[in-house]
Coordinates of N, CA and C in Angstrom, one line a residue:
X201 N 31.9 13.0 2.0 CA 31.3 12.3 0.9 C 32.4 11.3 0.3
X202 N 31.8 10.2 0.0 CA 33.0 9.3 -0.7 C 33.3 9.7 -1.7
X203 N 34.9 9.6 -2.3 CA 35.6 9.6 -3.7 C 34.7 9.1 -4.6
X204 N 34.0 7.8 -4.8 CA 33.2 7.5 -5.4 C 31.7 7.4 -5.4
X205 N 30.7 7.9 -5.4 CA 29.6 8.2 -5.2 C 28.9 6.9 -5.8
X206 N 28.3 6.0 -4.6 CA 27.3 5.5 -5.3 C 25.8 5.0 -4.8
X207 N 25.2 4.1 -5.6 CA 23.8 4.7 -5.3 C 23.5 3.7 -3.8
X208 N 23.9 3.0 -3.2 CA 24.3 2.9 -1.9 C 24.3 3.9 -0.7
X209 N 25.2 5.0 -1.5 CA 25.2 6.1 -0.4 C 24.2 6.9 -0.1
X210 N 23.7 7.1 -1.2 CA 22.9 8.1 -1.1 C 21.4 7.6 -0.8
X211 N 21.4 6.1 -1.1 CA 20.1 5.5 -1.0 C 19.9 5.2 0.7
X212 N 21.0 5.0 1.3 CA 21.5 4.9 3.1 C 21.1 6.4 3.5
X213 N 21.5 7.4 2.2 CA 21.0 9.2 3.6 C 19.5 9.0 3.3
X214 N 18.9 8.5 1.7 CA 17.5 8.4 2.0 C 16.7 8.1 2.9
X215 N 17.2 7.0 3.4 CA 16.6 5.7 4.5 C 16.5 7.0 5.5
X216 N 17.9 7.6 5.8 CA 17.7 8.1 7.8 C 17.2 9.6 7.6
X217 N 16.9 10.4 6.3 CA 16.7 11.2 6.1 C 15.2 11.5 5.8
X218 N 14.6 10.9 4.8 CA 13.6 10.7 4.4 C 12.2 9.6 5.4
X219 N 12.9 8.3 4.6 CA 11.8 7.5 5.3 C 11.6 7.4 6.8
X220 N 12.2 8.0 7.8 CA 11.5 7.7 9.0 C 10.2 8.8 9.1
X221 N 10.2 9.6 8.3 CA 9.2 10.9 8.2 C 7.4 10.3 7.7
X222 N 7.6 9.0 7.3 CA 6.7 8.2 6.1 C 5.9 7.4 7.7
X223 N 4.7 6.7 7.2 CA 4.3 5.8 8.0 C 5.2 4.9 7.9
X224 N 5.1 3.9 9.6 CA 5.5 2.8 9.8 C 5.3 1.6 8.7
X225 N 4.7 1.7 8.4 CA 4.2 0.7 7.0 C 4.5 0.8 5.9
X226 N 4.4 2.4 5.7 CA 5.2 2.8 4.0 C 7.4 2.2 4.5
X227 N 7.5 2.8 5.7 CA 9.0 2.7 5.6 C 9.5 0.9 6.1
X228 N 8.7 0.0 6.7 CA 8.9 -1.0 6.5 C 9.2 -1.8 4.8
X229 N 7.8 -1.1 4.6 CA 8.1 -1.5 2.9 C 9.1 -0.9 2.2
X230 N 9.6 0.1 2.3 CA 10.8 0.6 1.6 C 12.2 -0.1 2.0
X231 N 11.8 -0.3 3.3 CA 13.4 -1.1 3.4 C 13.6 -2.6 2.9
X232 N 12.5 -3.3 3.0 CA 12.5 -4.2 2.3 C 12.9 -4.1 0.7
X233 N 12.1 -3.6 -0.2 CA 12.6 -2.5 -1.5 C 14.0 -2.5 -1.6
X234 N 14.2 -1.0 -0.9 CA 15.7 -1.5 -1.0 C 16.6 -2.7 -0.9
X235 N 16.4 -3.3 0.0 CA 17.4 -4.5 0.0 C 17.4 -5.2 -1.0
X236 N 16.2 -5.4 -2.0 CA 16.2 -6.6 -3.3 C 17.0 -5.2 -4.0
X237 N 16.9 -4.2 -4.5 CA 17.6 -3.1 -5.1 C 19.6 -3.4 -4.9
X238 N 19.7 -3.2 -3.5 CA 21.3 -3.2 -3.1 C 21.6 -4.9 -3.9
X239 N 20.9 -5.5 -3.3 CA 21.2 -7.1 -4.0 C 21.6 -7.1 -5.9
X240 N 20.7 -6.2 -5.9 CA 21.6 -5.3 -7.9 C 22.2 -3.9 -7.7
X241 N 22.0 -3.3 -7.5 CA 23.1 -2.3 -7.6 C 24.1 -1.7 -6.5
X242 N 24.3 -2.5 -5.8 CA 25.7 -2.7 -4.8 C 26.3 -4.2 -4.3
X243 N 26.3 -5.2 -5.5 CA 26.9 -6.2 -6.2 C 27.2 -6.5 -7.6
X244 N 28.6 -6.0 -7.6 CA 29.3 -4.9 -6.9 C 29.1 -3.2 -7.0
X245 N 29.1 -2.7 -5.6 CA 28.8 -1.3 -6.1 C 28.7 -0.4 -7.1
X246 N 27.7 -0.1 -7.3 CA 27.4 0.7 -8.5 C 27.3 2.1 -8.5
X247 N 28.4 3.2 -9.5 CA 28.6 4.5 -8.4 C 27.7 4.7 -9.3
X248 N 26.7 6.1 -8.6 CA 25.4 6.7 -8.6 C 25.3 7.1 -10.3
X249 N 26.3 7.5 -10.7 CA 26.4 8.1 -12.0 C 26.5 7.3 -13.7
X250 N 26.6 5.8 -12.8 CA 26.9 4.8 -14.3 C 25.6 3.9 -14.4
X251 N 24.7 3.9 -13.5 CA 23.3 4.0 -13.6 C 22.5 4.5 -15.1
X252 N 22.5 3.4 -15.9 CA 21.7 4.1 -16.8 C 20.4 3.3 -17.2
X253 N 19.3 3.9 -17.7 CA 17.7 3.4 -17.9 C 17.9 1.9 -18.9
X254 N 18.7 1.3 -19.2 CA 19.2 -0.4 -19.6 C 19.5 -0.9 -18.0
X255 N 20.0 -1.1 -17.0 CA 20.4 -1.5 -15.8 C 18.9 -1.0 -15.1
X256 N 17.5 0.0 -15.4 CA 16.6 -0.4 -14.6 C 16.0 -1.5 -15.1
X257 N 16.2 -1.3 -16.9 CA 15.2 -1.7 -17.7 C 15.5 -4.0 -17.0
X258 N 17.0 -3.9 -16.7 CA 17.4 -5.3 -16.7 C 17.0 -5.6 -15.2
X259 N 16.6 -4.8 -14.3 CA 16.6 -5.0 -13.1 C 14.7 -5.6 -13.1
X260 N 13.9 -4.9 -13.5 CA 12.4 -5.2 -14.0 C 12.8 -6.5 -14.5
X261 N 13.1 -6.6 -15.6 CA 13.1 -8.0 -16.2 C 13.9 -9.3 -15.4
X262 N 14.9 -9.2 -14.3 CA 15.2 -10.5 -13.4 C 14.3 -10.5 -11.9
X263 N 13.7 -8.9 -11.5 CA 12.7 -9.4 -10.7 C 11.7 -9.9 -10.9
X264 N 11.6 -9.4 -12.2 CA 10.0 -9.6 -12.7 C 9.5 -11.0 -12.7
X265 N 10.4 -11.8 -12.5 CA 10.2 -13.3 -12.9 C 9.7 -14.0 -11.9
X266 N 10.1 -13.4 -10.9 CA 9.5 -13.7 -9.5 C 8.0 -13.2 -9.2
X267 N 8.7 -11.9 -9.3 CA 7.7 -10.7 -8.3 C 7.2 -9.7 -9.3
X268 N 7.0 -9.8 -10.1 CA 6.7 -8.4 -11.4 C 6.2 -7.1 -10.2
X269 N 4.8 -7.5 -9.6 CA 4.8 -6.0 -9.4 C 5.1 -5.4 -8.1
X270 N 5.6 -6.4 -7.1 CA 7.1 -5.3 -6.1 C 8.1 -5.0 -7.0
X271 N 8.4 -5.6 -8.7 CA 9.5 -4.7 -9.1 C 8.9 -3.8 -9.1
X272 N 8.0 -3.1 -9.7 CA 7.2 -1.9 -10.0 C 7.6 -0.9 -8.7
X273 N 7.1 -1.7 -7.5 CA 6.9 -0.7 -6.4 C 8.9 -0.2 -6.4
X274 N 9.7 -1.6 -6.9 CA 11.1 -1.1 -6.4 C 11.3 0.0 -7.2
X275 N 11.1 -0.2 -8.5 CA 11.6 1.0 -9.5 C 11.3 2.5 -9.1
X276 N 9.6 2.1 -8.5 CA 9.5 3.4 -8.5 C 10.0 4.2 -6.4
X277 N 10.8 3.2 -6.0 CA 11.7 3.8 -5.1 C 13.3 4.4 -5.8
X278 N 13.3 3.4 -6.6 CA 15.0 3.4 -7.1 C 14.6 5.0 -8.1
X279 N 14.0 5.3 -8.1 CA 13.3 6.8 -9.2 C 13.2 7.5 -7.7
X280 N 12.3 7.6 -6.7 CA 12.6 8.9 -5.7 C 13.7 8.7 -4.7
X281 N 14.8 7.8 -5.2 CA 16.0 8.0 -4.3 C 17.0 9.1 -5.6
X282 N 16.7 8.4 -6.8 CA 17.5 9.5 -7.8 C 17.1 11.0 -7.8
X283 N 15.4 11.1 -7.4 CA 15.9 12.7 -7.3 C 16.0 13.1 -6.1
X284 N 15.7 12.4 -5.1 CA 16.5 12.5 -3.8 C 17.7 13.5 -4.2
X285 N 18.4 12.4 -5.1 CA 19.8 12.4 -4.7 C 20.0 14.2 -5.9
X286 N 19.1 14.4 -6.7 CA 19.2 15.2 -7.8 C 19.2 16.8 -6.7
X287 N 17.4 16.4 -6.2 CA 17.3 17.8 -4.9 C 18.6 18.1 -4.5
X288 N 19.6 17.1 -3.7 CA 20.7 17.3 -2.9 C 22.2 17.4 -3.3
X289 N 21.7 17.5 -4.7 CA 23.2 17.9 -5.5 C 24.2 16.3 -5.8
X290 N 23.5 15.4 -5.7 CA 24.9 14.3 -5.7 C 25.1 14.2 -7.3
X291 N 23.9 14.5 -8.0 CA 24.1 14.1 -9.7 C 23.2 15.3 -10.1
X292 N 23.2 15.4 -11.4 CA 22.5 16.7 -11.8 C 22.1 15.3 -13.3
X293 N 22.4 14.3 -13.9 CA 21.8 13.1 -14.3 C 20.6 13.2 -14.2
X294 N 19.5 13.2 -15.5 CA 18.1 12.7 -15.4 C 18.2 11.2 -15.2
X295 N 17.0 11.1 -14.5 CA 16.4 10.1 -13.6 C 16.7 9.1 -14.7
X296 N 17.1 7.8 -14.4 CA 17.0 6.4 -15.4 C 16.0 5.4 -15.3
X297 N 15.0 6.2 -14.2 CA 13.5 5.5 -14.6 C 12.4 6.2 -15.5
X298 N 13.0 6.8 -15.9 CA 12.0 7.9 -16.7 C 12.0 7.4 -18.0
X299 N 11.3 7.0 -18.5 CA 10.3 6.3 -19.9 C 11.1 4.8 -19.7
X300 N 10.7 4.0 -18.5 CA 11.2 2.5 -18.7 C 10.0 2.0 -18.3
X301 N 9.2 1.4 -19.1 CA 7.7 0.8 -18.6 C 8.2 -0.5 -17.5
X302 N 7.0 -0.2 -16.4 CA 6.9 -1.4 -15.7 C 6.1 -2.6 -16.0
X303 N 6.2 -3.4 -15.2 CA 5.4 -4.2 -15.7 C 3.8 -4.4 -15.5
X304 N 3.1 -4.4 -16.2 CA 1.4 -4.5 -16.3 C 0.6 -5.2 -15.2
X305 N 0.1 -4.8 -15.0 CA -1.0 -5.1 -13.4 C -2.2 -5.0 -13.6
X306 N -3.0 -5.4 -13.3 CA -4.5 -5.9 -12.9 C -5.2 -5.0 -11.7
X307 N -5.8 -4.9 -11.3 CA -6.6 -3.3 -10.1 C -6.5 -4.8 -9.3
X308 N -6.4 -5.4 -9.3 CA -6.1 -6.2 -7.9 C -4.6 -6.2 -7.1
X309 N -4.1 -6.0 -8.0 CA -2.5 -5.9 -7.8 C -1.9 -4.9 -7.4
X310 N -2.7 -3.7 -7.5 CA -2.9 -2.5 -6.9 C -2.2 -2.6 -5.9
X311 N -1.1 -2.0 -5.1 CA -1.0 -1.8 -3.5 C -1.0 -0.4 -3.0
X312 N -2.5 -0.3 -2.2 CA -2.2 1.0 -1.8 C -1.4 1.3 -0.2
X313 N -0.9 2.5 -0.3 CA 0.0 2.5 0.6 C -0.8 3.2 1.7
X314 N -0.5 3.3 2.8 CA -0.8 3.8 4.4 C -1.4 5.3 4.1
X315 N -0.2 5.9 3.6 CA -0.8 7.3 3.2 C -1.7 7.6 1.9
X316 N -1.3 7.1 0.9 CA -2.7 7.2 -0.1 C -4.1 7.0 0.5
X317 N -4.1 5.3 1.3 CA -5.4 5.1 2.4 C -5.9 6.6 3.0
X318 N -5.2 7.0 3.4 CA -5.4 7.8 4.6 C -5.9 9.1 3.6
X319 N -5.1 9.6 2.5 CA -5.8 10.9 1.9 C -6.9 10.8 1.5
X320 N -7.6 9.5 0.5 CA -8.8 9.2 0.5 C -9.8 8.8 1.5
X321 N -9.6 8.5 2.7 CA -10.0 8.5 4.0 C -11.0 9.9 4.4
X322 N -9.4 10.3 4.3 CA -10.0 12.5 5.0 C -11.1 13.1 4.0
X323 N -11.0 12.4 2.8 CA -12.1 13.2 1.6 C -13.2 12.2 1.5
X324 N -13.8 11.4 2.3 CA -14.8 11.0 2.2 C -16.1 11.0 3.1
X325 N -17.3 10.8 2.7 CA -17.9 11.3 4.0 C -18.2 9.9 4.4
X326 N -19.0 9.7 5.3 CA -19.4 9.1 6.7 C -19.3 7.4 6.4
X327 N -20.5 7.2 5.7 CA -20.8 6.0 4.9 C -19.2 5.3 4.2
X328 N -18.9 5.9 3.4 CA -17.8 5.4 3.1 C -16.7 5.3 4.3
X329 N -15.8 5.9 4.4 CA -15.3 5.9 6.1 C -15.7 4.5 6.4
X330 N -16.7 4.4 6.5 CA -17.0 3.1 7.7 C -17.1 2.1 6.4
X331 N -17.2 2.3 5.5 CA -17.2 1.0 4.2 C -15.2 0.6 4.3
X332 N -14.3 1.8 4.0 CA -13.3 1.6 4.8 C -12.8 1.3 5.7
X333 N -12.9 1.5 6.6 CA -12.3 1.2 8.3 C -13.0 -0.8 8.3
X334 N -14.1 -1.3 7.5 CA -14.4 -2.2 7.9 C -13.2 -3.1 6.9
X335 N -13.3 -2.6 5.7 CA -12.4 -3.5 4.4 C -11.1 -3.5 5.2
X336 N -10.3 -2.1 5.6 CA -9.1 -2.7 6.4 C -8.8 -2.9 7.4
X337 N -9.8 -3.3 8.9 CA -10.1 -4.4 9.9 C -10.3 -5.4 9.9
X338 N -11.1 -5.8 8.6 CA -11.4 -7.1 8.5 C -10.6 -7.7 7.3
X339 N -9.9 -7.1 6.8 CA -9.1 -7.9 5.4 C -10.3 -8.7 4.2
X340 N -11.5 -8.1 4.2 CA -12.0 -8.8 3.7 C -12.1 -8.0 2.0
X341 N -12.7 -8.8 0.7 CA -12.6 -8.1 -0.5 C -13.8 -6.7 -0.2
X342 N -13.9 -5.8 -1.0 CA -15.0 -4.6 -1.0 C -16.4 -5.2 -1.0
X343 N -16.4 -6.2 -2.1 CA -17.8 -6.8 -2.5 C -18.3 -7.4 -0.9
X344 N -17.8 -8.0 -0.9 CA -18.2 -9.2 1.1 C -18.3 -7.7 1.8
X345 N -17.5 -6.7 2.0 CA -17.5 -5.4 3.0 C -18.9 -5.1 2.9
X346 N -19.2 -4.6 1.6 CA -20.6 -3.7 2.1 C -21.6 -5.0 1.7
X347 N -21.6 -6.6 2.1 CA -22.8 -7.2 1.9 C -22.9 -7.3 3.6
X348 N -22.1 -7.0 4.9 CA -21.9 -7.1 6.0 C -23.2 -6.5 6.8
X349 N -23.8 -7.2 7.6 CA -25.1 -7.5 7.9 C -24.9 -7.8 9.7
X350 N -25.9 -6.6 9.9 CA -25.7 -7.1 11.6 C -26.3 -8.2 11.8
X351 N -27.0 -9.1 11.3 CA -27.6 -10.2 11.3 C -26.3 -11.0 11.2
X352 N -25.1 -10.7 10.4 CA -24.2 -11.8 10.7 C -23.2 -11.8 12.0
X353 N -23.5 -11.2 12.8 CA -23.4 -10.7 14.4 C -23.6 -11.4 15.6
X354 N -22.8 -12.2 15.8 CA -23.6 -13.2 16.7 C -22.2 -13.8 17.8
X355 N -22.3 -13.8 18.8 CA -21.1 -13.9 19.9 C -20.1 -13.9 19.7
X356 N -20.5 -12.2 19.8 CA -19.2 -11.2 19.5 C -18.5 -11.3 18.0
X357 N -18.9 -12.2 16.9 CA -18.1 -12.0 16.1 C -18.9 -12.0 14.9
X358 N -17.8 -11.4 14.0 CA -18.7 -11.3 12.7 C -18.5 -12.4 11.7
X359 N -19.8 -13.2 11.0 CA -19.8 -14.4 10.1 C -19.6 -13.3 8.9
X360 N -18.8 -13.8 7.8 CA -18.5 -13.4 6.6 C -18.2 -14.3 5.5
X361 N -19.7 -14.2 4.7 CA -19.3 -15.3 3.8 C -18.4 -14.8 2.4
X362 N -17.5 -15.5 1.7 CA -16.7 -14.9 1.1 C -17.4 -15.1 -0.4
X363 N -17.9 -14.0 -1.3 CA -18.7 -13.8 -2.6 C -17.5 -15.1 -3.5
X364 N -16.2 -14.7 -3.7 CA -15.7 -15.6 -4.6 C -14.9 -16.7 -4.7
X365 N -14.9 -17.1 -2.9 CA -14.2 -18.4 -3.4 C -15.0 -19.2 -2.3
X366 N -16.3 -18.8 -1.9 CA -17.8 -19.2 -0.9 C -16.9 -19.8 0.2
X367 N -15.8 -19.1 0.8 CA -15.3 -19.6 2.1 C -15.8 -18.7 3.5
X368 N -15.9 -19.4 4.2 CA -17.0 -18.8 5.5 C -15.2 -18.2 6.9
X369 N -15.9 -17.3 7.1 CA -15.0 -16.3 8.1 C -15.8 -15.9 9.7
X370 N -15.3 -16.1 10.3 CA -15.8 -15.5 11.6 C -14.9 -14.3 12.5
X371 N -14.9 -13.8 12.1 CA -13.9 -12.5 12.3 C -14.4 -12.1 14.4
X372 N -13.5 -12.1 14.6 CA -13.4 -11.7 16.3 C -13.4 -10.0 16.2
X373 N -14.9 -9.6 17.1 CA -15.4 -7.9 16.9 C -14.4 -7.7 18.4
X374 N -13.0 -7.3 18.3 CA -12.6 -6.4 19.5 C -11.6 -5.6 18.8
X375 N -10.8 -4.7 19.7 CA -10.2 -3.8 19.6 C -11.0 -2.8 18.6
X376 N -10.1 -1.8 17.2 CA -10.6 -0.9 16.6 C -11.8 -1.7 15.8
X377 N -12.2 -2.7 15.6 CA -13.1 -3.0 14.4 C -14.2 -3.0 15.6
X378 N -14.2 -3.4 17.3 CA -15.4 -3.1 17.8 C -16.1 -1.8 17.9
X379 N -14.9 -0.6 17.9 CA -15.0 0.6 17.6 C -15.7 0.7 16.4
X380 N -15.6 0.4 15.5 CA -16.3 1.1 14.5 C -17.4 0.4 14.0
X381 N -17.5 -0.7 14.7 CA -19.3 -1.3 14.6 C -20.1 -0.6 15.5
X382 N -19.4 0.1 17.1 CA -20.9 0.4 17.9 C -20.3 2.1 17.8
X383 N -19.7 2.7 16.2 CA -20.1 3.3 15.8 C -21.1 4.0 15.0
X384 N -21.2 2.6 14.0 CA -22.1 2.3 13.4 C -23.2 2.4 13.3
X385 N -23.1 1.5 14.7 CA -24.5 1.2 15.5 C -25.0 2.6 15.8
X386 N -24.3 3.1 16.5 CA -24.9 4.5 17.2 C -25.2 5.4 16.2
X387 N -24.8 5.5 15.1 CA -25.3 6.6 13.8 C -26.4 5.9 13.3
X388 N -26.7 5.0 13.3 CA -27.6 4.4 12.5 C -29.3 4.4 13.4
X389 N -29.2 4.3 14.5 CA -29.7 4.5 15.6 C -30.8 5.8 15.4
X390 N -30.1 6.5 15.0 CA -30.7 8.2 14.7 C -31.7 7.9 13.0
X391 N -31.5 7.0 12.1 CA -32.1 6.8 11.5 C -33.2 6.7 11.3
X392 N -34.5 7.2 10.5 CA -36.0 6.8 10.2 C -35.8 5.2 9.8
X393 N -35.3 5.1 8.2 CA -35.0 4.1 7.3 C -34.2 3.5 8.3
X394 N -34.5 2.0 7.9 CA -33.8 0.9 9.3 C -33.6 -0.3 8.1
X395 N -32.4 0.0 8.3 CA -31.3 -1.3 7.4 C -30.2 -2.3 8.3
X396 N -30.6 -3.2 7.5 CA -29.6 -4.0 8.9 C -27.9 -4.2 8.6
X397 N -27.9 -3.6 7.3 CA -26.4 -3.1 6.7 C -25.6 -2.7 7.4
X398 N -24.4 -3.1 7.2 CA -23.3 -2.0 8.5 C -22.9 -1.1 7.9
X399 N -23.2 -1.0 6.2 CA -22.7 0.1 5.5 C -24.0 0.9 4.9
X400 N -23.9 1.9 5.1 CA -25.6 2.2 4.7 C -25.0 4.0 4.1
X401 N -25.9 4.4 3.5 CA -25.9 5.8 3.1 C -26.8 6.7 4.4
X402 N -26.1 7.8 4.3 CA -26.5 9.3 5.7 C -28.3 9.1 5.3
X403 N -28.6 8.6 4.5 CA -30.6 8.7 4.9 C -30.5 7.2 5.4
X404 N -29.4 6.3 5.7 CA -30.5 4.9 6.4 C -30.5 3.8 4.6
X405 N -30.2 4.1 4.0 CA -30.7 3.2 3.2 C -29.7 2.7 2.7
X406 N -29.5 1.4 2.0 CA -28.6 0.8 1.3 C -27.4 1.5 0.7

């Protein structure tokens, strides 16, 4: 261990210790995180212990100016590398992101991560699932997702008009989003009620 402990070190065991365990997508995003983080507190290194809730509070306020809510997402890495580091004995120090407000967000600004997706995924039933799998295949907002219409279906791809800024999409149906249209198809098939929705509820109806 180094003479001087700092949050460098221990945010480096996080990286090889921790995030390779995370989705490919959560630990892409972390390492990016970290790097605007090392860019303040390992210029010049900052040992793990002189860290205090003023240095998160000032780190929010010079990212924020840019990027307000990846600070949000950084703080709240620079908070599970501290008790990383707390679990593993390097400080016994309460956390310095603990009562430092982030900055204010909008439900659009929202980012949910790979695994959050995924836990609400496994607790939903059928209908939804496929309201999901289409929203992140197609990148399209939720409102345009369930107005999606096998009438907008037409060689091979799907037309998507966009509800709020009326811009027109033709989205290419292959790989997983072909999957989950002529799954669609095939559950819906078994239906009395006949909707030409790609998102429909388990009786067939809107």
């Amino acid at each position: 261990m180094q003479s001087v402990l700092t949050f460098a070190y221990v945010a480096d065991l996080y990286m090889s210790e921790v995030v390779p365990t995370k989705s490919a997508a959560t630990q892409k995003d972390n390492k990016r995180e970290l790097k605007n983080l090392l860019d303040f507190f390992n210029d010049p290194p900052a040992p793990l212990e002189d860290i205090e809730p003023q240095h998160v509070r000032q780190y929010l306020r010079e990212r924020g100016k840019t990027a307000p809510v990846r600070a949000n997402r950084e703080k709240a890495l620079l908070s599970t590398i501290w008790n990383f580091a707390r679990e593993c004995g390097y400080t016994s120090l309460a956390n310095p992101c603990a009562g430092v407000k982030g900055h204010k967000e909008t439900g659009r600004d929202v980012y949910v991560e790979d695994d959050m997706f995924a836990a609400v995924y496994a607790k939903s039933d059928q209908p939804l699932q496929d309201a999901l799998d289409l929203f992140y295949l197609t990148a399209q907002r939720i409102a345009d997702t369930l107005k999606m219409d096998e009438r907008d279906i037409k060689d091979g791809k799907l037309a998507v008009a966009q509800g709020k800024t009326g811009a027109k999409r033709r989205i290419e149906i292959i790989g997983e989003l072909k999957v989950v249209i002529d799954r669609i198809a095939a559950r819906k098939a078994g239906y009395k009620v006949r909707s030409t929705r790609l998102v429909v509820m388990e009786d067939g109806h809107r």
